[in-house]
mmCIF file of C-alpha atoms and ligand atoms in Angstrom:
data_model
loop_
_atom_site.group_PDB
_atom_site.id
_atom_site.type_symbol
_atom_site.label_atom_id
_atom_site.label_comp_id
_atom_site.label_asym_id
_atom_site.label_seq_id
_atom_site.Cartn_x
_atom_site.Cartn_y
_atom_site.Cartn_z
ATOM 1 C CA MET F 1 115.073 67.914 14.821
ATOM 2 C CA ARG F 2 112.537 70.621 15.553
ATOM 3 C CA LYS F 3 112.997 73.650 13.356
ATOM 4 C CA VAL F 4 113.664 76.872 15.251
ATOM 5 C CA LYS F 5 110.710 79.135 14.685
ATOM 6 C CA ALA F 6 111.174 82.613 13.330
ATOM 7 C CA ALA F 7 110.693 85.529 15.703
ATOM 8 C CA ILE F 8 110.716 87.814 12.680
ATOM 9 C CA ALA F 9 110.197 86.588 9.132
ATOM 10 C CA ILE F 10 110.607 89.122 6.359
ATOM 11 C CA GLU F 11 110.081 87.822 2.864
ATOM 12 C CA ASN F 12 110.670 89.563 -0.450
ATOM 13 C CA THR F 13 109.806 92.888 1.065
ATOM 14 C CA THR F 14 110.108 96.066 -0.926
ATOM 15 C CA LYS F 15 109.505 99.658 0.117
ATOM 16 C CA ARG F 16 109.286 102.596 -2.226
ATOM 17 C CA TYR F 17 108.963 106.150 -1.035
ATOM 18 C CA SER F 18 108.068 108.989 -3.295
ATOM 19 C CA ASN F 19 109.651 112.275 -2.357
ATOM 20 C CA LYS F 20 108.402 115.828 -2.877
ATOM 21 C CA ALA F 21 109.798 115.921 -6.394
ATOM 22 C CA GLN F 22 107.666 112.850 -7.174
ATOM 23 C CA GLU F 23 110.770 110.718 -7.555
ATOM 24 C CA THR F 24 110.670 107.171 -6.300
ATOM 25 C CA ILE F 25 113.173 106.039 -3.700
ATOM 26 C CA LEU F 26 113.714 102.317 -3.403
ATOM 27 C CA ALA F 27 114.418 102.092 0.324
ATOM 28 C CA LEU F 28 114.073 98.301 0.554
ATOM 29 C CA ASP F 29 114.757 96.139 -2.439
ATOM 30 C CA ASN F 30 113.275 92.650 -2.137
ATOM 31 C CA VAL F 31 114.574 92.042 1.388
ATOM 32 C CA SER F 32 114.299 88.644 3.053
ATOM 33 C CA LEU F 33 115.499 88.153 6.604
ATOM 34 C CA HIS F 34 114.724 85.544 9.233
ATOM 35 C CA VAL F 35 115.436 86.178 12.880
ATOM 36 C CA PRO F 36 115.127 82.918 14.847
ATOM 37 C CA GLN F 37 113.413 82.908 18.224
ATOM 38 C CA GLY F 38 115.864 83.634 21.001
ATOM 39 C CA ALA F 39 118.519 85.093 18.702
ATOM 40 C CA PHE F 40 120.507 88.309 19.092
ATOM 41 C CA ILE F 41 120.911 89.779 15.633
ATOM 42 C CA GLY F 42 122.658 92.933 14.515
ATOM 43 C CA LEU F 43 121.497 94.876 11.481
ATOM 44 C CA LEU F 44 124.318 97.042 10.209
ATOM 45 C CA GLY F 45 124.451 99.467 7.377
ATOM 46 C CA PRO F 46 125.537 102.954 6.401
ATOM 47 C CA ASN F 47 123.230 105.933 6.647
ATOM 48 C CA GLY F 48 120.299 105.694 4.307
ATOM 49 C CA ALA F 49 120.715 101.923 3.832
ATOM 50 C CA GLY F 50 117.127 101.190 4.875
ATOM 51 C CA LYS F 51 117.515 100.077 8.501
ATOM 52 C CA SER F 52 114.887 102.390 9.975
ATOM 53 C CA THR F 53 112.520 101.707 7.095
ATOM 54 C CA LEU F 54 112.734 97.990 7.827
ATOM 55 C CA ILE F 55 112.150 98.515 11.530
ATOM 56 C CA ASN F 56 109.308 100.957 10.991
ATOM 57 C CA ILE F 57 107.590 98.349 8.827
ATOM 58 C CA LEU F 58 107.898 95.822 11.668
ATOM 59 C CA GLY F 59 106.300 98.341 13.986
ATOM 60 C CA GLY F 60 103.508 99.217 11.601
ATOM 61 C CA ILE F 61 104.705 102.838 11.427
ATOM 62 C CA SER F 62 105.588 102.499 7.770
ATOM 63 C CA LEU F 63 103.687 100.427 5.200
ATOM 64 C CA LYS F 64 105.606 98.100 2.923
ATOM 65 C CA THR F 65 105.013 98.344 -0.804
ATOM 66 C CA SER F 66 105.109 94.572 -1.260
ATOM 67 C CA GLY F 67 106.258 91.391 0.448
ATOM 68 C CA ARG F 68 105.361 89.488 3.559
ATOM 69 C CA VAL F 69 106.256 90.170 7.167
ATOM 70 C CA ALA F 70 105.399 88.047 10.192
ATOM 71 C CA ILE F 71 106.268 88.558 13.828
ATOM 72 C CA TRP F 72 106.147 85.496 16.048
ATOM 73 C CA ASP F 73 104.286 83.748 13.236
ATOM 74 C CA ARG F 74 101.624 86.437 13.012
ATOM 75 C CA ASP F 75 101.374 88.122 9.654
ATOM 76 C CA ILE F 76 101.327 91.900 10.095
ATOM 77 C CA ASP F 77 98.650 92.281 7.417
ATOM 78 C CA ILE F 78 96.396 89.434 8.518
ATOM 79 C CA ASP F 79 96.789 89.696 12.284
ATOM 80 C CA PRO F 80 98.258 93.154 13.005
ATOM 81 C CA ARG F 81 97.061 93.253 16.584
ATOM 82 C CA ASN F 82 98.786 90.084 17.678
ATOM 83 C CA ALA F 83 101.818 90.827 15.535
ATOM 84 C CA SER F 84 102.358 94.136 17.309
ATOM 85 C CA ALA F 85 101.693 92.554 20.693
ATOM 86 C CA ALA F 86 104.721 90.324 20.060
ATOM 87 C CA ILE F 87 107.188 93.134 19.386
ATOM 88 C CA GLY F 88 108.586 96.135 21.233
ATOM 89 C CA ILE F 89 110.339 98.812 19.212
ATOM 90 C CA VAL F 90 112.702 101.509 20.380
ATOM 91 C CA PRO F 91 112.688 103.988 17.507
ATOM 92 C CA GLN F 92 115.709 105.931 16.343
ATOM 93 C CA GLU F 93 114.018 109.251 16.915
ATOM 94 C CA ILE F 94 112.965 109.990 20.468
ATOM 95 C CA TYR F 95 109.534 111.530 20.600
ATOM 96 C CA MET F 96 107.584 112.157 23.762
ATOM 97 C CA ASP F 97 105.163 114.556 25.306
ATOM 98 C CA ASN F 98 107.199 116.899 27.495
ATOM 99 C CA TYR F 99 104.425 117.162 30.053
ATOM 100 C CA PHE F 100 104.169 113.461 30.718
ATOM 101 C CA THR F 101 106.066 111.770 33.516
ATOM 102 C CA PRO F 102 107.732 108.365 32.986
ATOM 103 C CA HIS F 103 105.134 106.848 35.299
ATOM 104 C CA ALA F 104 102.207 108.329 33.379
ATOM 105 C CA MET F 105 103.714 107.429 30.030
ATOM 106 C CA LEU F 106 104.170 103.762 30.923
ATOM 107 C CA GLU F 107 100.732 103.539 32.520
ATOM 108 C CA LEU F 108 99.173 104.995 29.381
ATOM 109 C CA THR F 109 101.054 102.520 27.213
ATOM 110 C CA ALA F 110 99.988 99.625 29.454
ATOM 111 C CA GLY F 111 96.396 100.833 29.131
ATOM 112 C CA LEU F 112 96.657 100.894 25.345
ATOM 113 C CA TYR F 113 97.763 97.259 25.419
ATOM 114 C CA GLY F 114 94.864 96.457 27.706
ATOM 115 C CA LEU F 115 97.086 95.193 30.518
ATOM 116 C CA LYS F 116 95.484 94.564 33.883
ATOM 117 C CA LYS F 117 97.089 96.203 36.919
ATOM 118 C CA SER F 118 98.404 92.814 38.012
ATOM 119 C CA GLU F 119 100.098 92.301 34.654
ATOM 120 C CA ARG F 120 102.001 95.584 34.777
ATOM 121 C CA TRP F 121 105.687 95.745 35.598
ATOM 122 C CA ASN F 122 106.292 99.424 35.000
ATOM 123 C CA ASP F 123 107.997 100.097 38.313
ATOM 124 C CA THR F 124 110.402 97.211 37.780
ATOM 125 C CA LEU F 125 111.205 98.501 34.313
ATOM 126 C CA LEU F 126 111.880 102.017 35.571
ATOM 127 C CA GLU F 127 114.077 100.608 38.268
ATOM 128 C CA GLN F 128 116.042 98.357 35.919
ATOM 129 C CA LEU F 129 116.641 101.259 33.581
ATOM 130 C CA GLY F 130 117.797 103.566 36.344
ATOM 131 C CA LEU F 131 114.747 105.815 36.195
ATOM 132 C CA ALA F 132 113.041 104.944 39.480
ATOM 133 C CA ASP F 133 113.831 108.337 41.016
ATOM 134 C CA LYS F 134 112.545 110.152 37.908
ATOM 135 C CA LYS F 135 109.206 108.395 37.943
ATOM 136 C CA HIS F 136 107.221 111.573 38.598
ATOM 137 C CA VAL F 137 109.434 114.088 36.792
ATOM 138 C CA TYR F 138 108.204 115.789 33.617
ATOM 139 C CA ALA F 139 109.850 114.344 30.524
ATOM 140 C CA ARG F 140 111.089 117.805 29.509
ATOM 141 C CA ALA F 141 113.370 117.741 32.564
ATOM 142 C CA LEU F 142 114.956 114.400 31.608
ATOM 143 C CA SER F 143 118.351 114.243 29.922
ATOM 144 C CA GLY F 144 118.709 112.771 26.439
ATOM 145 C CA GLY F 145 120.072 109.566 27.926
ATOM 146 C CA MET F 146 117.158 109.253 30.333
ATOM 147 C CA LYS F 147 114.674 109.805 27.520
ATOM 148 C CA ARG F 148 116.378 107.084 25.524
ATOM 149 C CA ARG F 149 116.068 104.677 28.469
ATOM 150 C CA LEU F 150 112.445 105.655 28.910
ATOM 151 C CA MET F 151 111.818 104.700 25.272
ATOM 152 C CA VAL F 152 113.339 101.294 26.030
ATOM 153 C CA ALA F 153 111.028 100.895 29.031
ATOM 154 C CA LYS F 154 108.046 101.944 26.921
ATOM 155 C CA ALA F 155 108.879 99.310 24.309
ATOM 156 C CA LEU F 156 108.846 96.610 26.995
ATOM 157 C CA VAL F 157 105.661 97.476 28.874
ATOM 158 C CA HIS F 158 103.701 94.630 27.252
ATOM 159 C CA ARG F 159 106.538 92.100 27.751
ATOM 160 C CA PRO F 160 107.014 91.382 24.071
ATOM 161 C CA PRO F 161 109.099 88.311 23.170
ATOM 162 C CA VAL F 162 110.919 90.398 20.525
ATOM 163 C CA LEU F 163 112.761 93.649 21.210
ATOM 164 C CA VAL F 164 113.997 95.810 18.356
ATOM 165 C CA LEU F 165 116.323 98.732 18.940
ATOM 166 C CA ASP F 166 117.040 101.236 16.178
ATOM 167 C CA GLU F 167 120.479 102.747 16.783
ATOM 168 C CA PRO F 168 119.963 102.976 20.532
ATOM 169 C CA THR F 169 123.501 104.127 21.191
ATOM 170 C CA ALA F 170 124.027 106.645 18.379
ATOM 171 C CA GLY F 171 125.343 109.834 19.932
ATOM 172 C CA VAL F 172 125.093 108.337 23.395
ATOM 173 C CA ASP F 173 127.967 108.615 25.878
ATOM 174 C CA LEU F 174 130.091 105.635 26.768
ATOM 175 C CA ILE F 175 128.667 105.018 30.240
ATOM 176 C CA LEU F 176 125.095 104.962 29.027
ATOM 177 C CA ARG F 177 126.120 102.789 26.096
ATOM 178 C CA LYS F 178 127.624 100.229 28.461
ATOM 179 C CA HIS F 179 124.559 100.408 30.691
ATOM 180 C CA LEU F 180 122.227 99.827 27.760
ATOM 181 C CA TRP F 181 124.367 96.958 26.514
ATOM 182 C CA GLU F 182 124.175 95.267 29.906
ATOM 183 C CA PHE F 183 120.437 95.738 30.063
ATOM 184 C CA VAL F 184 119.853 94.348 26.594
ATOM 185 C CA LYS F 185 122.203 91.428 27.261
ATOM 186 C CA GLU F 186 120.199 90.548 30.338
ATOM 187 C CA MET F 187 116.907 90.740 28.437
ATOM 188 C CA HIS F 188 118.403 88.356 25.907
ATOM 189 C CA ALA F 189 119.673 85.996 28.612
ATOM 190 C CA ASN F 190 116.128 85.895 29.945
ATOM 191 C CA GLY F 191 114.810 84.747 26.593
ATOM 192 C CA THR F 192 113.974 87.896 24.642
ATOM 193 C CA THR F 193 114.844 87.876 20.945
ATOM 194 C CA ILE F 194 116.832 90.997 20.047
ATOM 195 C CA LEU F 195 117.292 92.829 16.772
ATOM 196 C CA LEU F 196 119.610 95.801 17.033
ATOM 197 C CA THR F 197 120.632 98.256 14.370
ATOM 198 C CA THR F 198 123.863 100.071 14.829
ATOM 199 C CA HIS F 199 126.547 102.078 13.187
ATOM 200 C CA TYR F 200 129.221 100.626 15.400
ATOM 201 C CA LEU F 201 130.868 97.443 14.256
ATOM 202 C CA GLU F 202 132.412 97.119 17.703
ATOM 203 C CA GLU F 203 128.949 97.109 19.248
ATOM 204 C CA ALA F 204 127.596 94.453 16.919
ATOM 205 C CA GLU F 205 130.738 92.426 17.445
ATOM 206 C CA ALA F 206 130.409 92.536 21.227
ATOM 207 C CA LEU F 207 126.713 91.713 21.361
ATOM 208 C CA CYS F 208 125.347 89.935 18.321
ATOM 209 C CA GLU F 209 125.443 86.249 17.402
ATOM 210 C CA LYS F 210 124.694 87.003 13.807
ATOM 211 C CA ILE F 211 125.038 90.129 11.724
ATOM 212 C CA ALA F 212 123.040 91.169 8.695
ATOM 213 C CA ILE F 213 124.505 93.906 6.551
ATOM 214 C CA ILE F 214 122.187 96.102 4.552
ATOM 215 C CA ASP F 215 123.356 98.453 1.841
ATOM 216 C CA GLN F 216 121.189 100.467 -0.520
ATOM 217 C CA GLY F 217 118.084 98.574 0.507
ATOM 218 C CA LYS F 218 119.586 95.121 -0.033
ATOM 219 C CA ILE F 219 120.809 92.561 2.463
ATOM 220 C CA VAL F 220 124.354 91.975 1.258
ATOM 221 C CA ALA F 221 125.498 89.617 4.011
ATOM 222 C CA TYR F 222 123.917 87.613 6.820
ATOM 223 C CA ASP F 223 126.230 85.407 8.770
ATOM 224 C CA LYS F 224 127.499 84.390 12.174
ATOM 225 C CA THR F 225 129.439 87.305 13.634
ATOM 226 C CA SER F 226 132.667 85.335 13.895
ATOM 227 C CA SER F 227 132.468 84.043 10.307
ATOM 228 C CA LEU F 228 131.606 87.465 8.976
ATOM 229 C CA LEU F 229 134.495 89.148 10.729
ATOM 230 C CA LYS F 230 136.864 86.489 9.495
ATOM 231 C CA ARG F 231 135.600 86.948 5.990
ATOM 232 C CA LEU F 232 135.996 90.671 6.387
ATOM 233 C CA ALA F 233 139.473 90.448 7.756
ATOM 234 C CA THR F 234 140.893 93.834 7.110
ATOM 235 C CA LYS F 235 143.571 95.848 8.830
ATOM 236 C CA SER F 236 144.428 99.503 8.642
ATOM 237 C CA LEU F 237 147.982 100.751 8.724
ATOM 238 C CA ILE F 238 149.009 104.374 9.168
ATOM 239 C CA VAL F 239 152.505 105.184 8.047
ATOM 240 C CA LEU F 240 154.087 108.487 9.032
ATOM 241 C CA HIS F 241 157.068 109.421 6.907
ATOM 242 C CA ARG F 242 159.259 112.418 6.142
ATOM 243 C CA LYS F 243 157.584 114.945 3.947
ATOM 244 C CA LYS F 244 157.347 114.202 0.258
ATOM 245 C CA THR F 245 157.513 117.133 -2.078
ATOM 246 C CA GLU F 246 156.131 115.477 -5.182
ATOM 247 C CA LYS F 247 152.365 115.469 -5.433
ATOM 248 C CA ASN F 248 150.603 112.113 -5.793
ATOM 249 C CA TYR F 249 153.745 110.313 -4.715
ATOM 250 C CA SER F 250 151.581 107.479 -3.412
ATOM 251 C CA GLN F 251 150.467 106.621 -6.917
ATOM 252 C CA ASN F 252 153.976 105.479 -7.691
ATOM 253 C CA LEU F 253 153.937 102.931 -4.908
ATOM 254 C CA ILE F 254 153.481 99.462 -6.270
ATOM 255 C CA LEU F 255 151.573 97.713 -3.514
ATOM 256 C CA PRO F 256 150.690 94.028 -3.215
ATOM 257 C CA LYS F 257 147.249 92.869 -4.311
ATOM 258 C CA HIS F 258 144.490 93.078 -1.653
ATOM 259 C CA THR F 259 145.948 96.350 -0.411
ATOM 260 C CA ARG F 260 144.372 99.734 -0.877
ATOM 261 C CA ILE F 261 145.376 103.280 -0.060
ATOM 262 C CA VAL F 262 142.667 104.988 1.946
ATOM 263 C CA ALA F 263 144.164 108.437 2.433
ATOM 264 C CA THR F 264 147.411 110.309 1.960
ATOM 265 C CA THR F 265 148.968 113.558 3.112
ATOM 266 C CA LYS F 266 152.469 114.902 2.409
ATOM 267 C CA ASN F 267 153.804 112.929 5.348
ATOM 268 C CA SER F 268 151.384 110.091 5.924
ATOM 269 C CA ILE F 269 149.655 107.216 4.192
ATOM 270 C CA GLU F 270 146.776 105.205 5.504
ATOM 271 C CA LEU F 271 146.185 101.864 3.924
ATOM 272 C CA CYS F 272 143.980 98.840 4.305
ATOM 273 C CA TYR F 273 144.981 95.290 3.612
ATOM 274 C CA ASN F 274 143.653 91.814 4.021
ATOM 275 C CA PRO F 275 145.980 90.115 6.523
ATOM 276 C CA GLN F 276 144.966 86.679 5.300
ATOM 277 C CA LYS F 277 146.192 87.433 1.824
ATOM 278 C CA VAL F 278 148.995 89.942 2.227
ATOM 279 C CA ALA F 279 152.349 89.102 3.775
ATOM 280 C CA ILE F 280 153.000 91.997 6.125
ATOM 281 C CA ALA F 281 156.769 91.646 5.695
ATOM 282 C CA GLN F 282 156.422 92.163 1.975
ATOM 283 C CA LEU F 283 154.190 95.163 2.470
ATOM 284 C CA LEU F 284 156.551 96.762 4.967
ATOM 285 C CA ASP F 285 159.458 96.098 2.675
ATOM 286 C CA ILE F 286 157.831 98.002 -0.159
ATOM 287 C CA LEU F 287 156.925 100.877 2.123
ATOM 288 C CA GLN F 288 160.427 101.064 3.554
ATOM 289 C CA LYS F 289 162.051 101.147 0.140
ATOM 290 C CA ASN F 290 159.871 104.022 -0.972
ATOM 291 C CA LEU F 291 159.345 106.114 2.118
ATOM 292 C CA ASP F 292 161.475 107.523 4.879
ATOM 293 C CA ILE F 293 159.339 106.045 7.643
ATOM 294 C CA VAL F 294 159.013 107.821 10.982
ATOM 295 C CA ASP F 295 156.294 105.738 12.601
ATOM 296 C CA ILE F 296 153.750 103.017 11.872
ATOM 297 C CA THR F 297 150.503 102.448 13.734
ATOM 298 C CA THR F 298 147.675 100.021 13.179
ATOM 299 C CA LYS F 299 144.023 100.713 13.635
ATOM 300 C CA GLU F 300 140.792 98.715 13.613
ATOM 301 C CA PRO F 301 138.985 99.100 10.330
ATOM 302 C CA SER F 302 135.985 101.365 10.387
ATOM 303 C CA LEU F 303 132.567 100.085 9.502
ATOM 304 C CA GLU F 304 132.880 102.056 6.291
ATOM 305 C CA GLU F 305 135.884 99.937 5.332
ATOM 306 C CA VAL F 306 133.896 96.816 6.043
ATOM 307 C CA PHE F 307 131.028 98.009 3.863
ATOM 308 C CA LEU F 308 133.394 98.920 1.080
ATOM 309 C CA GLN F 309 134.859 95.487 1.258
ATOM 310 C CA ILE F 310 131.506 93.737 1.165
ATOM 311 C CA THR F 311 129.924 95.907 -1.445
ATOM 312 C CA GLN F 312 132.896 96.407 -3.740
ATOM 313 C CA LYS F 313 134.927 93.358 -2.774
ATOM 314 C CA GLU F 314 138.078 95.342 -3.372
ATOM 315 C CA LEU F 315 140.247 93.490 -0.935
ATOM 316 C CA ASN F 316 138.937 89.996 -1.582
HETATM 317 P P1 ADP H 1 118.834 104.131 7.643
HETATM 318 O O1 ADP H 1 117.949 103.977 8.830
HETATM 319 O O2 ADP H 1 119.579 102.891 7.296
HETATM 320 O O3 ADP H 1 119.738 105.304 7.774
HETATM 321 P P2 ADP H 1 116.363 104.838 6.259
HETATM 322 O O4 ADP H 1 115.515 103.634 6.330
HETATM 323 O O5 ADP H 1 116.087 105.933 7.198
HETATM 324 O O6 ADP H 1 117.907 104.399 6.364
HETATM 325 O O7 ADP H 1 116.302 105.422 4.786
HETATM 326 C C1 ADP H 1 116.406 104.611 3.616
HETATM 327 C C2 ADP H 1 116.165 105.466 2.385
HETATM 328 O O8 ADP H 1 114.799 105.876 2.344
HETATM 329 C C3 ADP H 1 116.977 106.741 2.336
HETATM 330 O O9 ADP H 1 117.301 107.003 1.005
HETATM 331 C C4 ADP H 1 116.027 107.776 2.878
HETATM 332 O O10 ADP H 1 116.343 109.052 2.369
HETATM 333 C C5 ADP H 1 114.701 107.285 2.352
HETATM 334 N N1 ADP H 1 113.580 107.654 3.222
HETATM 335 C C6 ADP H 1 113.419 107.302 4.520
HETATM 336 N N2 ADP H 1 112.250 107.766 5.005
HETATM 337 C C7 ADP H 1 111.659 108.437 3.994
HETATM 338 C C8 ADP H 1 110.419 109.142 3.854
HETATM 339 N N3 ADP H 1 109.554 109.235 4.872
HETATM 340 N N4 ADP H 1 110.137 109.686 2.660
HETATM 341 C C9 ADP H 1 110.991 109.581 1.612
HETATM 342 N N5 ADP H 1 112.170 108.932 1.674
HETATM 343 C C10 ADP H 1 112.507 108.361 2.836
HETATM 344 MG MG1 MG H 2 117.951 104.929 10.633
#
């Protein structure tokens, strides 16, 4: 069988920053990650985990301290020009010249890549991203959402086989999020390899075939989305009960293993449990015996819960 080639190959890559106080920050700690050609991969991690650092290294914006990185089989140190020709990056921070129009910005980018007029597809891109009618409007007059879409268009001017998006939907409203999702899904269906970083588990779940989780500069999990979610099976339960007068009453609750209290107030408890290991009837029984329950609701676990579980393995 032919081995699937890597769209992105990151091997033993480390990045150290030194801050103003001359302290060293280990932003990436010996990271290895392979993104196969044609894949749709999610890179998830809490703030400060190293996601943007990793992506900025791919884009040549940040220099790695050590390790090896190749894009579409082109080593970024040996063949930087062809490596960067193979990748389009939508950075987390939007930066653009306010006095450029989308049309001018894309034309300039196409020029920098040395694209002939006949090779350009800027108008199609603007159209697909809902910016056709803003083509000649100054960037300063575009909304945040439009600027974000323009950054996506800019990343695709040279038709790279790999598209990387760094938290494209952070702080973006639901409609635009959905629109971006659809666009990216279509790019993927047409053969583009996608690497997406996000804060939203729900987003990664809906879009990505595989998910890599990064925490404190280390890849702590890399698995098929379905297997990862199964492994991470965790449920949240919010129990409303009649007010308790004694402080720390929750500490006296003897809960089953694989269950953890997340938060308490005088009349509520939020807990997390692993449904594959905890019998819900038993859990409810304990709660009922100890609390005068008013209401129970369930909730999807937050990404933070998932990270806690992976990094501390508390519920496993
Ligand atoms: P993420 O994108 O996952 O939120 P980053 O890659 O931005 O994480 O940051 C990883 C770590 O590196 C953090 O501790 C951050 O403070 C640090 N860091 C990022 N950029 C710089 C920089 N230019 N100089 C010094 N430290 C940095
Ligand atoms: Mg970031």
